Short mmCIF file of C-alpha atoms in Angstrom, two decimals:
data_model
loop_
_atom_site.label_atom_id
_atom_site.label_comp_id
_atom_site.label_asym_id
_atom_site.label_seq_id
_atom_site.Cartn_x
_atom_site.Cartn_y
_atom_site.Cartn_z
CA UNK A 1 1.16 2.69 20.49
CA UNK A 2 3.39 4.98 22.45
CA UNK A 3 3.19 8.74 22.13
CA UNK A 4 6.97 8.95 22.22
CA UNK A 5 7.81 9.64 18.59
CA UNK A 6 11.11 10.60 16.97
CA UNK A 7 12.01 14.29 17.02
CA UNK A 8 11.03 14.83 13.42
CA UNK A 9 7.83 15.42 11.54
CA UNK A 10 6.98 16.38 8.00
CA UNK A 11 3.70 17.76 9.29
CA UNK A 12 5.72 20.65 10.62
CA UNK A 13 5.28 21.80 7.15
CA UNK A 14 3.28 22.94 8.37
CA UNK A 15 6.80 22.54 9.94
CA UNK A 16 6.09 20.51 13.04
CA UNK A 17 9.01 19.10 15.01
CA UNK A 18 8.53 17.57 18.39
CA UNK A 19 10.35 16.13 21.36
CA UNK A 20 8.93 13.53 23.69
CA UNK A 21 5.82 13.40 21.56
CA UNK A 22 5.14 17.16 21.74
CA UNK A 23 5.63 20.06 19.36
CA UNK A 24 8.71 22.11 19.96
CA UNK A 25 10.93 24.67 18.28
CA UNK A 26 12.79 24.20 15.03
CA UNK A 27 15.86 22.03 15.01
CA UNK A 28 18.82 22.10 12.68
CA UNK A 29 18.49 20.27 9.37
CA UNK A 30 21.75 18.47 10.12
CA UNK A 31 20.14 17.04 13.26
CA UNK A 32 17.06 15.95 11.32
CA UNK A 33 19.08 13.88 8.89
CA UNK A 34 20.51 11.82 11.75
CA UNK A 35 17.08 10.79 12.99
CA UNK A 36 14.83 8.02 11.70
CA UNK A 37 11.87 8.96 9.55
CA UNK A 38 8.50 8.84 11.30
CA UNK A 39 6.14 6.14 9.94
CA UNK A 40 3.35 8.72 10.07
CA UNK A 41 5.34 10.93 7.70
CA UNK A 42 5.83 7.99 5.37
CA UNK A 43 2.07 7.34 5.44
CA UNK A 44 1.38 10.98 4.51
CA UNK A 45 3.94 10.85 1.70
CA UNK A 46 2.40 7.64 0.34
CA UNK A 47 -1.05 9.23 0.57
CA UNK A 48 0.25 12.25 -1.33
CA UNK A 49 1.66 9.98 -4.03
CA UNK A 50 -1.67 8.17 -4.41
CA UNK A 51 -3.54 11.48 -4.54
CA UNK A 52 -1.19 12.79 -7.22
CA UNK A 53 -1.46 9.68 -9.40
CA UNK A 54 -5.27 9.48 -9.22
CA UNK A 55 -5.85 13.12 -10.02
CA UNK A 56 -3.19 13.22 -12.72
CA UNK A 57 -5.17 10.49 -14.49
CA UNK A 58 -8.37 12.55 -14.19
CA UNK A 59 -6.68 15.66 -15.58
CA UNK A 60 -5.12 13.69 -18.45
CA UNK A 61 -8.50 12.19 -19.39
CA UNK A 62 -10.18 15.60 -19.38
CA UNK A 63 -7.34 17.22 -21.35
CA UNK A 64 -7.18 14.61 -24.10
CA UNK A 65 -10.94 14.12 -24.49
CA UNK A 66 -12.44 17.07 -26.45
CA UNK A 67 -16.01 15.99 -25.68
CA UNK A 68 -15.49 16.54 -21.95
CA UNK A 69 -15.70 20.33 -21.97
CA UNK A 70 -19.07 20.90 -20.29
CA UNK A 71 -19.18 23.06 -17.11
CA UNK A 72 -19.50 19.93 -14.98
CA UNK A 73 -16.21 18.53 -16.31
CA UNK A 74 -14.48 21.89 -15.95
CA UNK A 75 -15.39 21.84 -12.25
CA UNK A 76 -14.20 18.25 -11.93
CA UNK A 77 -10.93 19.26 -13.58
CA UNK A 78 -10.48 22.15 -11.17
CA UNK A 79 -11.08 19.84 -8.21
CA UNK A 80 -8.61 17.31 -9.62
CA UNK A 81 -6.00 20.06 -10.07
CA UNK A 82 -6.50 21.23 -6.48
CA UNK A 83 -6.13 17.69 -5.16
CA UNK A 84 -3.10 17.13 -7.40
CA UNK A 85 -1.45 20.17 -5.83
CA UNK A 86 -2.38 18.86 -2.39
CA UNK A 87 -0.77 15.50 -3.16
CA UNK A 88 2.37 17.13 -4.53
CA UNK A 89 2.41 19.39 -1.48
CA UNK A 90 2.46 16.39 0.85
CA UNK A 91 5.32 14.83 -1.11
CA UNK A 92 7.34 18.06 -1.28
CA UNK A 93 6.68 18.73 2.38
CA UNK A 94 8.20 15.37 3.26
CA UNK A 95 11.27 16.11 1.12
CA UNK A 96 11.65 19.67 2.40
CA UNK A 97 11.46 18.76 6.09
CA UNK A 98 13.97 15.93 5.95
CA UNK A 99 16.37 17.46 3.42
CA UNK A 100 15.88 21.21 3.10
CA UNK A 101 14.52 22.25 6.48
CA UNK A 102 14.30 26.03 6.94
CA UNK A 103 11.74 28.58 8.07
CA UNK A 104 11.21 29.94 4.56
CA UNK A 105 10.73 26.46 3.12
CA UNK A 106 8.23 25.63 5.86
CA UNK A 107 6.21 28.74 4.97
CA UNK A 108 6.17 27.84 1.27
CA UNK A 109 5.11 24.28 2.07
CA UNK A 110 2.40 25.46 4.44
CA UNK A 111 1.08 27.97 1.90
CA UNK A 112 0.92 25.37 -0.86
CA UNK A 113 -0.99 22.89 1.31
CA UNK A 114 -3.38 25.54 2.63
CA UNK A 115 -4.15 26.86 -0.85
CA UNK A 116 -4.57 23.37 -2.31
CA UNK A 117 -6.84 21.95 0.37
CA UNK A 118 -8.88 25.18 0.55
CA UNK A 119 -9.37 25.01 -3.23
CA UNK A 120 -10.37 21.36 -2.92
CA UNK A 121 -13.07 22.19 -0.37
CA UNK A 122 -14.36 25.16 -2.39
CA UNK A 123 -14.47 23.11 -5.59
CA UNK A 124 -16.47 20.43 -3.79
CA UNK A 125 -18.99 23.11 -2.83
CA UNK A 126 -19.08 24.39 -6.42
CA UNK A 127 -19.70 20.89 -7.78
CA UNK A 128 -22.42 20.31 -5.20
CA UNK A 129 -24.19 23.52 -6.27
CA UNK A 130 -23.77 22.53 -9.92
CA UNK A 131 -25.37 19.14 -9.27
CA UNK A 132 -28.26 20.83 -7.48
CA UNK A 133 -28.87 23.19 -10.41
CA UNK A 134 -28.72 20.30 -12.88
CA UNK A 135 -31.63 18.64 -11.06
CA UNK A 136 -33.63 21.65 -9.92
CA UNK A 137 -33.40 23.39 -13.32
CA UNK A 138 -32.94 20.35 -15.52
CA UNK A 139 -34.70 21.89 -18.55
CA UNK A 140 -32.69 25.13 -18.59
CA UNK A 141 -29.47 23.90 -16.99
CA UNK A 142 -27.48 23.52 -20.21
CA UNK A 143 -28.39 27.02 -21.42
CA UNK A 144 -27.88 28.82 -18.11
CA UNK A 145 -24.65 27.11 -17.04
CA UNK A 146 -22.27 28.56 -19.61
CA UNK A 147 -18.58 27.77 -19.79
CA UNK A 148 -17.75 31.48 -19.31
CA UNK A 149 -19.72 31.64 -16.06
CA UNK A 150 -17.98 28.49 -14.81
CA UNK A 151 -14.53 29.88 -15.56
CA UNK A 152 -15.38 33.15 -13.81
CA UNK A 153 -16.50 31.25 -10.72
CA UNK A 154 -13.32 29.17 -10.71
CA UNK A 155 -11.12 32.27 -11.10
CA UNK A 156 -12.79 33.73 -8.01
CA UNK A 157 -12.34 30.47 -6.05
CA UNK A 158 -8.66 30.18 -6.92
CA UNK A 159 -7.92 33.84 -6.17
CA UNK A 160 -9.42 33.45 -2.71
CA UNK A 161 -7.57 30.19 -2.02
CA UNK A 162 -4.23 31.50 -3.29
CA UNK A 163 -4.68 34.53 -1.03
CA UNK A 164 -5.24 32.23 1.93
CA UNK A 165 -2.12 30.29 1.01
CA UNK A 166 -0.05 33.49 0.90
CA UNK A 167 -0.99 34.55 4.43
CA UNK A 168 1.83 32.60 6.16
CA UNK A 169 4.42 34.11 3.77
CA UNK A 170 3.02 37.60 4.35
CA UNK A 171 3.69 37.42 8.08
CA UNK A 172 0.57 35.68 9.35
CA UNK A 173 2.55 32.91 11.04
CA UNK A 174 3.66 31.93 14.51
CA UNK A 175 7.41 31.57 13.90
CA UNK A 176 8.07 34.61 16.07
CA UNK A 177 5.61 33.64 18.80
CA UNK A 178 5.46 29.93 19.56
CA UNK A 179 2.57 30.38 22.02
CA UNK A 180 0.26 31.45 19.17
CA UNK A 181 0.91 28.31 17.10
CA UNK A 182 -1.92 25.97 16.22
CA UNK A 183 -1.45 22.25 15.67
CA UNK A 184 -0.60 23.27 12.10
CA UNK A 185 2.64 25.09 12.81
CA UNK A 186 3.55 27.67 11.46
CA UNK A 187 -0.15 28.53 11.08
CA UNK A 188 -1.50 30.63 13.95
CA UNK A 189 -4.57 29.63 15.92
CA UNK A 190 -6.57 32.49 14.39
CA UNK A 191 -5.66 31.49 10.85
CA UNK A 192 -6.47 27.85 11.56
CA UNK A 193 -9.89 28.93 12.81
CA UNK A 194 -10.39 30.91 9.56
CA UNK A 195 -9.54 27.92 7.36
CA UNK A 196 -11.82 25.66 9.36
CA UNK A 197 -14.62 28.22 9.10
CA UNK A 198 -14.39 27.93 5.31
CA UNK A 199 -14.80 24.16 5.58
CA UNK A 200 -17.76 24.65 7.93
CA UNK A 201 -19.50 27.05 5.55
CA UNK A 202 -18.93 24.73 2.58
CA UNK A 203 -20.30 21.75 4.48
CA UNK A 204 -23.33 23.69 5.72
CA UNK A 205 -24.27 24.86 2.21
CA UNK A 206 -23.82 21.37 0.81
CA UNK A 207 -25.99 19.99 3.60
CA UNK A 208 -28.75 22.50 2.86
CA UNK A 209 -28.64 21.57 -0.82
CA UNK A 210 -28.87 17.88 0.06
CA UNK A 211 -31.95 18.54 2.21
CA UNK A 212 -33.62 20.29 -0.74
CA UNK A 213 -32.77 17.28 -2.91
CA UNK A 214 -34.62 15.06 -0.46
CA UNK A 215 -37.79 17.13 -0.93
CA UNK A 216 -37.34 17.09 -4.70
CA UNK A 217 -36.96 13.32 -4.69
CA UNK A 218 -40.53 12.84 -3.43
CA UNK A 219 -41.96 14.23 -6.69
CA UNK A 220 -39.19 13.30 -9.14
CA UNK A 221 -37.90 10.07 -7.70
CA UNK A 222 -36.74 8.51 -10.95
CA UNK A 223 -34.62 11.49 -12.03
CA UNK A 224 -33.19 12.54 -8.67
CA UNK A 225 -32.36 9.24 -6.98
CA UNK A 226 -28.81 9.21 -8.31
CA UNK A 227 -28.29 12.88 -7.48
CA UNK A 228 -29.46 12.39 -3.89
CA UNK A 229 -27.28 9.30 -3.58
CA UNK A 230 -24.25 11.19 -4.87
CA UNK A 231 -24.80 14.11 -2.50
CA UNK A 232 -25.15 11.68 0.40
CA UNK A 233 -21.80 10.17 -0.53
CA UNK A 234 -20.28 13.66 -0.83
CA UNK A 235 -21.48 14.79 2.60
CA UNK A 236 -20.71 11.49 4.27
CA UNK A 237 -17.12 11.25 3.05
CA UNK A 238 -16.44 14.95 3.62
CA UNK A 239 -17.72 14.77 7.20
CA UNK A 240 -15.93 11.50 7.96
CA UNK A 241 -12.61 12.84 6.68
CA UNK A 242 -12.60 16.42 7.93
CA UNK A 243 -14.72 16.69 11.10
CA UNK A 244 -12.28 14.80 13.41
CA UNK A 245 -9.40 17.08 12.42
CA UNK A 246 -11.57 20.22 12.53
CA UNK A 247 -12.78 19.50 16.05
CA UNK A 248 -9.29 18.63 17.27
CA UNK A 249 -7.69 21.72 15.69
CA UNK A 250 -10.20 24.00 17.41
CA UNK A 251 -9.44 22.73 20.92
CA UNK A 252 -5.76 21.75 20.66
CA UNK A 253 -2.56 23.75 20.26
CA UNK A 254 1.11 23.12 19.55
CA UNK A 255 1.69 21.66 23.03
CA UNK A 256 -0.51 18.62 22.37
CA UNK A 257 1.09 15.27 21.47
CA UNK A 258 1.79 15.05 17.76
CA UNK A 259 0.34 11.56 17.46
CA UNK A 260 -3.15 13.06 17.86
CA UNK A 261 -2.49 15.52 15.04
CA UNK A 262 -1.26 12.75 12.77
CA UNK A 263 -4.28 10.58 13.59
CA UNK A 264 -6.69 13.34 12.51
CA UNK A 265 -4.71 14.86 9.61
CA UNK A 266 -4.26 11.55 7.78
CA UNK A 267 -8.03 10.92 7.34
CA UNK A 268 -8.47 14.54 6.19
CA UNK A 269 -5.89 14.08 3.44
CA UNK A 270 -7.62 10.85 2.41
CA UNK A 271 -10.58 12.94 1.28
CA UNK A 272 -8.48 13.91 -1.74
CA UNK A 273 -7.96 10.20 -2.45
CA UNK A 274 -11.72 9.61 -2.46
CA UNK A 275 -12.66 12.69 -4.53
CA UNK A 276 -11.65 11.26 -7.94
CA UNK A 277 -13.71 8.14 -7.25
CA UNK A 278 -16.83 10.15 -6.37
CA UNK A 279 -16.63 12.92 -8.96
CA UNK A 280 -14.73 11.44 -11.89
CA UNK A 281 -14.50 7.67 -12.05
CA UNK A 282 -18.25 7.19 -11.35
CA UNK A 283 -19.16 9.30 -14.37
CA UNK A 284 -20.09 7.17 -17.44
CA UNK A 285 -18.35 9.53 -19.88
CA UNK A 286 -15.17 9.51 -17.80
CA UNK A 287 -15.35 5.73 -17.56
CA UNK A 288 -15.72 5.48 -21.33
CA UNK A 289 -12.67 7.70 -21.91
CA UNK A 290 -10.68 5.71 -19.37
CA UNK A 291 -11.57 2.45 -21.11
CA UNK A 292 -10.51 3.90 -24.46
CA UNK A 293 -7.22 5.16 -23.02
CA UNK A 294 -6.38 1.88 -21.28
CA UNK A 295 -7.44 -0.79 -23.78
CA UNK A 296 -8.76 1.04 -26.83
CA UNK A 297 -12.25 -0.40 -26.46
CA UNK A 298 -15.52 0.31 -24.69
CA UNK A 299 -17.78 -2.31 -23.04
CA UNK A 300 -20.99 -2.83 -25.01
CA UNK A 301 -23.23 -1.98 -22.06
CA UNK A 302 -21.95 1.62 -22.05
CA UNK A 303 -24.03 2.51 -25.11
CA UNK A 304 -27.15 1.20 -23.35
CA UNK A 305 -26.78 3.34 -20.24
CA UNK A 306 -29.14 6.32 -20.09
CA UNK A 307 -27.64 9.79 -19.63
CA UNK A 308 -29.35 12.19 -17.23
CA UNK A 309 -28.46 15.56 -15.79
CA UNK A 310 -27.84 13.89 -12.45
CA UNK A 311 -24.85 11.94 -13.73
CA UNK A 312 -21.76 12.99 -11.80
#
């Protein structure tokens, strides 16, 4: 595949436009409308649509099922909301770039995507910690993990992530200095490093928790097998989706060919496609609610499945 791509990109929404396969300065919206849409942008828009649909289903199930109000489901709902915003951000970014291109719009789009994906990563860490506590303190978990504590933790997470998303609008952008742009224009290289550091910290903590699960499994194999399996899936998918983009963003800048940015950003966004499958649709109670919503019945084997604190 050639690196010569059309001079348009919804990733420039992160307002990235490029000429001869490289990032360049902003072009007029009237010029953008005369150019063909990049297939990479279409792929990101389709991914955003899939993300939005999946997570909207999760949120609807949680909202209309009164029995799903435990701290675990509150965290799953927060993650689904973050991923829903990320999906909508990808769709809106596509629309904004090709129809309403402007510097202010690019900053809003960048802020929304940064806040959403940061919240997604932080919620994954929160869920990982919650799963660890449910296994390590199985006897006292349901008394210690109150709904109030969970809401307080989520308020803190969202305040931090919203603050990160506001940085580009508050002047922390590279629109006035193209040389300081990262591959995520208009995000500066320093800001990109900050966002990636958050992902690194989240992954490191989750990895440490998973290692402790492995030690726990030797003495409580029957009750922790599913928890260890789930954490392995969490770490594996998170690493597979985000590490390529994280490594590329640390060494590259806005002068690199855009095709490399697309090739690493697309897998990262796919993490939000996988999240509902790992955290929501694998849960027996969520499956039961989904069956009831879709066909008004529940398979007979659901009542025979044992419930443990390691269910995700």
